[in-house]
Amino acid sequence: EIVLTQSPGTLSLSPGERATLSCRASQSVSSSYLAWYQQKPGQAPRLLMYGASSRATGIPDRFSGSGSGTDFTLTISRLEPEDFAVYHCQQYGSSPITFGQGTRLEIK
Amino acid sequence: EVQLVESGGGLVQPGRSLRLSCAASGFIVDDYAMHWVRQAPGKGLEWVSGISWNSGSIGYADSVKGRFTISRDNAKNSLYLQMNSLRAEDTALYYCAKGSHYDILTGYCNYWGQGTLVTVSS
């Protein structure tokens, strides 16, 4: 099973700042089958990125993803108030599918 | 518009069974894999199970293997999760999610329902 470790656990930043979230895999994620989801309180997760670097439909271009192999990054270039949420990474290339434990992005 | 509506959750005693359902609409259900993902209170997401478009490929998390059974009825645009021998640690919000591809692997979850809460307690 591929274990995904997200860091930091909590990230405290101000609107307008840049956010960098990390997702590290215990073994290589095949073909960059890595997705990122955003989840706000009381809501279902929403797909942000897939294939490590492709934005889902309707996702603003301030969100970007990068990485390959075992190290992946989600970057939010300039934080908007609505970006403060929990972010989850997921690998979907190997069975079983696994998620990271999440990074909480909070307002400083 | 893609819609996924889960039902069947509730309070159940340890060791008992429960069957979750997910009604899908707004897309051709036959073409896509479907998944169940759960989230324990205050915790992260955990993939539970997935099923390919034609039920030919099925996968489970180790934590539920042998106790849970996923199935689908494309004619009814529905997904199911039969949960047996329930444990306290199965307490969670269970989400139904649409896969982006026909197979379980190589596809991410591009649409999610709002979830149905399962509480296992005596």
mmCIF file of C-alpha atoms in Angstrom:
data_model
loop_
_atom_site.group_PDB
_atom_site.id
_atom_site.type_symbol
_atom_site.label_atom_id
_atom_site.label_comp_id
_atom_site.label_asym_id
_atom_site.label_seq_id
_atom_site.Cartn_x
_atom_site.Cartn_y
_atom_site.Cartn_z
ATOM 1 C CA GLU A 1 0.000 0.000 0.000
ATOM 2 C CA ILE A 2 1.282 3.462 -0.884
ATOM 3 C CA VAL A 3 1.277 5.703 2.173
ATOM 4 C CA LEU A 4 0.874 9.411 1.472
ATOM 5 C CA THR A 5 2.250 11.869 4.022
ATOM 6 C CA GLN A 6 1.109 15.471 3.789
ATOM 7 C CA SER A 7 2.980 18.380 5.315
ATOM 8 C CA PRO A 8 2.569 20.563 7.121
ATOM 9 C CA GLY A 9 -0.403 19.367 9.127
ATOM 10 C CA THR A 10 -1.572 22.941 9.512
ATOM 11 C CA LEU A 11 -0.478 25.983 7.543
ATOM 12 C CA SER A 12 -1.277 29.463 8.824
ATOM 13 C CA LEU A 13 -1.110 32.212 6.221
ATOM 14 C CA SER A 14 -2.742 35.501 5.324
ATOM 15 C CA PRO A 15 -4.809 36.336 2.238
ATOM 16 C CA GLY A 16 -2.547 37.343 -0.610
ATOM 17 C CA GLU A 17 0.288 35.087 0.509
ATOM 18 C CA ARG A 18 1.582 32.027 -1.331
ATOM 19 C CA ALA A 19 0.794 28.550 -0.004
ATOM 20 C CA THR A 20 2.901 25.467 -0.655
ATOM 21 C CA LEU A 21 1.498 22.093 0.394
ATOM 22 C CA SER A 22 3.480 18.871 0.172
ATOM 23 C CA CYS A 23 2.436 15.267 -0.424
ATOM 24 C CA ARG A 24 5.117 12.600 -0.170
ATOM 25 C CA ALA A 25 4.538 8.978 -1.183
ATOM 26 C CA SER A 26 6.164 5.915 0.395
ATOM 27 C CA GLN A 27 6.812 4.562 -3.109
ATOM 28 C CA SER A 28 6.617 5.927 -6.598
ATOM 29 C CA VAL A 29 3.155 6.950 -7.802
ATOM 30 C CA SER A 30 2.720 5.414 -11.224
ATOM 31 C CA SER A 31 2.226 7.803 -14.149
ATOM 32 C CA SER A 32 1.693 10.697 -11.755
ATOM 33 C CA TYR A 33 -1.762 9.439 -10.834
ATOM 34 C CA LEU A 34 -1.970 11.986 -8.050
ATOM 35 C CA ALA A 35 -4.998 14.170 -7.292
ATOM 36 C CA TRP A 36 -5.688 17.017 -4.908
ATOM 37 C CA TYR A 37 -9.033 17.799 -3.294
ATOM 38 C CA GLN A 38 -10.267 20.796 -1.337
ATOM 39 C CA GLN A 39 -12.750 20.322 1.498
ATOM 40 C CA LYS A 40 -14.541 23.058 3.412
ATOM 41 C CA PRO A 41 -16.377 22.457 6.711
ATOM 42 C CA GLY A 42 -19.639 20.576 6.245
ATOM 43 C CA GLN A 43 -19.000 20.038 2.544
ATOM 44 C CA ALA A 44 -17.938 17.149 0.360
ATOM 45 C CA PRO A 45 -14.455 17.190 -1.134
ATOM 46 C CA ARG A 46 -14.015 19.006 -4.436
ATOM 47 C CA LEU A 47 -11.529 17.938 -7.098
ATOM 48 C CA LEU A 48 -8.804 20.523 -7.694
ATOM 49 C CA MET A 49 -6.020 18.765 -9.598
ATOM 50 C CA TYR A 50 -5.446 15.428 -11.280
ATOM 51 C CA GLY A 51 -2.489 13.856 -13.016
ATOM 52 C CA ALA A 52 -0.385 15.844 -10.545
ATOM 53 C CA SER A 53 -0.560 19.063 -12.566
ATOM 54 C CA SER A 54 -3.858 19.297 -14.470
ATOM 55 C CA ARG A 55 -6.498 21.643 -13.084
ATOM 56 C CA ALA A 56 -10.050 20.356 -12.854
ATOM 57 C CA THR A 57 -12.849 22.201 -14.595
ATOM 58 C CA GLY A 58 -13.566 25.602 -13.087
ATOM 59 C CA ILE A 59 -10.504 25.702 -10.822
ATOM 60 C CA PRO A 60 -8.782 29.121 -10.857
ATOM 61 C CA ASP A 61 -5.270 29.318 -12.251
ATOM 62 C CA ARG A 62 -3.869 30.476 -8.919
ATOM 63 C CA PHE A 63 -3.899 26.741 -8.098
ATOM 64 C CA SER A 64 -1.070 24.696 -9.566
ATOM 65 C CA GLY A 65 0.304 21.235 -9.012
ATOM 66 C CA SER A 66 3.700 19.746 -9.643
ATOM 67 C CA GLY A 67 5.869 16.762 -8.901
ATOM 68 C CA SER A 68 6.444 13.179 -9.899
ATOM 69 C CA GLY A 69 7.619 9.924 -8.427
ATOM 70 C CA THR A 70 7.292 10.324 -4.671
ATOM 71 C CA ASP A 71 7.163 14.110 -4.179
ATOM 72 C CA PHE A 72 4.218 16.279 -5.119
ATOM 73 C CA THR A 73 3.289 19.880 -4.393
ATOM 74 C CA LEU A 74 0.116 21.950 -4.517
ATOM 75 C CA THR A 75 0.760 25.680 -4.768
ATOM 76 C CA ILE A 76 -1.748 28.478 -4.339
ATOM 77 C CA SER A 77 -0.090 31.584 -5.722
ATOM 78 C CA ARG A 78 -2.133 34.266 -3.946
ATOM 79 C CA LEU A 79 -4.537 33.140 -1.267
ATOM 80 C CA GLU A 80 -8.126 34.277 -1.467
ATOM 81 C CA PRO A 81 -10.425 34.118 1.595
ATOM 82 C CA GLU A 82 -12.317 31.171 0.071
ATOM 83 C CA ASP A 83 -9.121 29.095 -0.203
ATOM 84 C CA PHE A 84 -8.886 28.446 3.522
ATOM 85 C CA ALA A 85 -9.884 24.823 3.850
ATOM 86 C CA VAL A 86 -8.474 21.304 4.212
ATOM 87 C CA TYR A 87 -6.537 19.864 1.278
ATOM 88 C CA HIS A 88 -6.196 16.139 0.617
ATOM 89 C CA CYS A 89 -3.914 14.344 -1.808
ATOM 90 C CA GLN A 90 -4.818 10.962 -3.298
ATOM 91 C CA GLN A 91 -2.987 8.396 -5.395
ATOM 92 C CA TYR A 92 -5.117 6.386 -7.775
ATOM 93 C CA GLY A 93 -2.525 4.412 -9.697
ATOM 94 C CA SER A 94 -2.018 1.496 -7.323
ATOM 95 C CA SER A 95 -4.391 -0.653 -5.349
ATOM 96 C CA PRO A 96 -5.540 0.149 -2.782
ATOM 97 C CA ILE A 97 -6.235 3.781 -3.607
ATOM 98 C CA THR A 98 -4.974 5.915 -0.722
ATOM 99 C CA PHE A 99 -5.315 9.450 0.621
ATOM 100 C CA GLY A 100 -2.986 11.580 2.670
ATOM 101 C CA GLN A 101 -4.073 12.688 6.134
ATOM 102 C CA GLY A 102 -4.811 16.245 4.939
ATOM 103 C CA THR A 103 -3.354 19.728 5.405
ATOM 104 C CA ARG A 104 -5.452 22.386 7.092
ATOM 105 C CA LEU A 105 -4.898 25.829 5.608
ATOM 106 C CA GLU A 106 -6.014 28.425 8.123
ATOM 107 C CA ILE A 107 -6.122 32.196 8.238
ATOM 108 C CA LYS A 108 -3.284 33.719 10.204
ATOM 109 C CA GLU B 1 -25.736 18.268 -13.858
ATOM 110 C CA VAL B 2 -24.095 15.334 -12.105
ATOM 111 C CA GLN B 3 -25.847 14.398 -8.880
ATOM 112 C CA LEU B 4 -24.995 11.682 -6.383
ATOM 113 C CA VAL B 5 -27.364 11.110 -3.482
ATOM 114 C CA GLU B 6 -26.447 8.660 -0.742
ATOM 115 C CA SER B 7 -28.926 7.017 1.615
ATOM 116 C CA GLY B 8 -29.160 4.181 4.095
ATOM 117 C CA GLY B 9 -26.991 5.469 6.909
ATOM 118 C CA GLY B 10 -27.998 5.429 10.537
ATOM 119 C CA LEU B 11 -27.249 4.107 13.999
ATOM 120 C CA VAL B 12 -26.439 0.409 14.146
ATOM 121 C CA GLN B 13 -25.103 -1.899 16.841
ATOM 122 C CA PRO B 14 -21.673 -3.513 16.530
ATOM 123 C CA GLY B 15 -21.795 -6.751 14.595
ATOM 124 C CA ARG B 16 -24.932 -5.803 12.680
ATOM 125 C CA SER B 17 -25.340 -4.955 8.999
ATOM 126 C CA LEU B 18 -26.305 -1.938 6.951
ATOM 127 C CA ARG B 19 -26.734 -1.310 3.233
ATOM 128 C CA LEU B 20 -25.899 2.029 1.695
ATOM 129 C CA SER B 21 -27.252 3.215 -1.635
ATOM 130 C CA CYS B 22 -26.193 5.947 -4.024
ATOM 131 C CA ALA B 23 -28.537 7.274 -6.700
ATOM 132 C CA ALA B 24 -26.695 8.765 -9.663
ATOM 133 C CA SER B 25 -27.978 11.126 -12.322
ATOM 134 C CA GLY B 26 -26.757 13.596 -14.898
ATOM 135 C CA PHE B 27 -24.286 11.261 -16.606
ATOM 136 C CA ILE B 28 -24.122 7.891 -18.319
ATOM 137 C CA VAL B 29 -23.543 5.692 -15.285
ATOM 138 C CA ASP B 30 -22.525 2.683 -17.385
ATOM 139 C CA ASP B 31 -19.386 4.457 -18.586
ATOM 140 C CA TYR B 32 -17.687 5.125 -15.271
ATOM 141 C CA ALA B 33 -16.216 3.462 -12.226
ATOM 142 C CA MET B 34 -17.747 4.376 -8.882
ATOM 143 C CA HIS B 35 -16.275 4.572 -5.396
ATOM 144 C CA TRP B 36 -17.147 4.732 -1.730
ATOM 145 C CA VAL B 37 -14.950 6.974 0.411
ATOM 146 C CA ARG B 38 -15.464 7.529 4.121
ATOM 147 C CA GLN B 39 -14.455 10.135 6.654
ATOM 148 C CA ALA B 40 -14.494 9.450 10.368
ATOM 149 C CA PRO B 41 -15.425 12.447 12.549
ATOM 150 C CA GLY B 42 -12.594 14.972 12.497
ATOM 151 C CA LYS B 43 -10.385 12.713 10.404
ATOM 152 C CA GLY B 44 -9.126 12.472 6.830
ATOM 153 C CA LEU B 45 -10.544 10.672 3.830
ATOM 154 C CA GLU B 46 -10.294 6.900 3.493
ATOM 155 C CA TRP B 47 -11.027 5.059 0.264
ATOM 156 C CA VAL B 48 -13.318 2.138 1.089
ATOM 157 C CA SER B 49 -14.111 0.426 -2.192
ATOM 158 C CA GLY B 50 -14.401 0.894 -5.931
ATOM 159 C CA ILE B 51 -16.137 -0.875 -8.796
ATOM 160 C CA SER B 52 -15.474 -0.635 -12.515
ATOM 161 C CA TRP B 53 -18.093 0.267 -15.093
ATOM 162 C CA ASN B 54 -19.173 -3.331 -15.709
ATOM 163 C CA SER B 55 -18.442 -4.701 -12.212
ATOM 164 C CA GLY B 56 -15.566 -6.667 -13.702
ATOM 165 C CA SER B 57 -13.012 -5.074 -11.416
ATOM 166 C CA ILE B 58 -13.619 -4.482 -7.714
ATOM 167 C CA GLY B 59 -11.307 -3.321 -4.966
ATOM 168 C CA TYR B 60 -11.469 -2.866 -1.207
ATOM 169 C CA ALA B 61 -9.416 -1.280 1.503
ATOM 170 C CA ASP B 62 -7.832 -3.864 3.778
ATOM 171 C CA SER B 63 -9.834 -2.462 6.692
ATOM 172 C CA VAL B 64 -13.135 -3.600 5.140
ATOM 173 C CA LYS B 65 -12.125 -6.570 3.000
ATOM 174 C CA GLY B 66 -14.280 -9.606 3.758
ATOM 175 C CA ARG B 67 -16.922 -7.518 5.548
ATOM 176 C CA PHE B 68 -18.095 -5.012 2.923
ATOM 177 C CA THR B 69 -19.409 -5.734 -0.571
ATOM 178 C CA ILE B 70 -19.769 -3.153 -3.306
ATOM 179 C CA SER B 71 -22.179 -3.588 -6.186
ATOM 180 C CA ARG B 72 -23.910 -1.547 -8.835
ATOM 181 C CA ASP B 73 -27.049 -1.717 -10.944
ATOM 182 C CA ASN B 74 -26.493 0.356 -14.055
ATOM 183 C CA ALA B 75 -30.103 -0.109 -15.154
ATOM 184 C CA LYS B 76 -31.149 1.666 -11.954
ATOM 185 C CA ASN B 77 -28.275 4.178 -11.984
ATOM 186 C CA SER B 78 -27.378 2.985 -8.515
ATOM 187 C CA LEU B 79 -24.374 2.023 -6.422
ATOM 188 C CA TYR B 80 -24.512 -0.006 -3.227
ATOM 189 C CA LEU B 81 -22.364 -0.897 -0.255
ATOM 190 C CA GLN B 82 -23.363 -3.871 1.872
ATOM 191 C CA MET B 83 -21.659 -3.538 5.226
ATOM 192 C CA ASN B 84 -21.588 -6.581 7.517
ATOM 193 C CA SER B 85 -19.994 -7.211 10.904
ATOM 194 C CA LEU B 86 -19.850 -3.500 11.585
ATOM 195 C CA ARG B 87 -17.373 -2.167 14.127
ATOM 196 C CA ALA B 88 -17.132 1.062 16.065
ATOM 197 C CA GLU B 89 -14.238 2.115 13.843
ATOM 198 C CA ASP B 90 -16.553 2.014 10.814
ATOM 199 C CA THR B 91 -18.335 5.082 12.174
ATOM 200 C CA ALA B 92 -17.983 7.726 9.484
ATOM 201 C CA LEU B 93 -19.619 9.826 6.816
ATOM 202 C CA TYR B 94 -19.745 7.671 3.710
ATOM 203 C CA TYR B 95 -19.411 9.432 0.373
ATOM 204 C CA CYS B 96 -20.321 8.070 -3.023
ATOM 205 C CA ALA B 97 -17.985 9.357 -5.735
ATOM 206 C CA LYS B 98 -17.937 9.142 -9.510
ATOM 207 C CA GLY B 99 -14.754 7.933 -11.131
ATOM 208 C CA SER B 100 -13.296 9.794 -14.072
ATOM 209 C CA HIS B 101 -12.657 6.619 -16.064
ATOM 210 C CA TYR B 102 -14.266 3.235 -16.627
ATOM 211 C CA ASP B 103 -11.785 1.431 -14.397
ATOM 212 C CA ILE B 104 -11.085 1.823 -10.678
ATOM 213 C CA LEU B 105 -7.436 2.641 -11.043
ATOM 214 C CA THR B 106 -6.094 5.444 -13.244
ATOM 215 C CA GLY B 107 -9.245 7.426 -12.501
ATOM 216 C CA TYR B 108 -9.758 10.100 -9.865
ATOM 217 C CA CYS B 109 -13.034 11.097 -8.170
ATOM 218 C CA ASN B 110 -14.473 14.033 -10.049
ATOM 219 C CA TYR B 111 -17.890 14.266 -8.401
ATOM 220 C CA TRP B 112 -18.975 13.537 -4.853
ATOM 221 C CA GLY B 113 -22.265 13.184 -3.042
ATOM 222 C CA GLN B 114 -22.955 14.861 0.291
ATOM 223 C CA GLY B 115 -22.542 11.650 2.236
ATOM 224 C CA THR B 116 -24.593 9.492 4.581
ATOM 225 C CA LEU B 117 -23.625 9.088 8.225
ATOM 226 C CA VAL B 118 -23.073 5.648 9.699
ATOM 227 C CA THR B 119 -22.749 5.381 13.457
ATOM 228 C CA VAL B 120 -21.814 2.042 14.984
ATOM 229 C CA SER B 121 -22.535 1.998 18.682
ATOM 230 C CA SER B 122 -24.313 -0.079 21.291
#
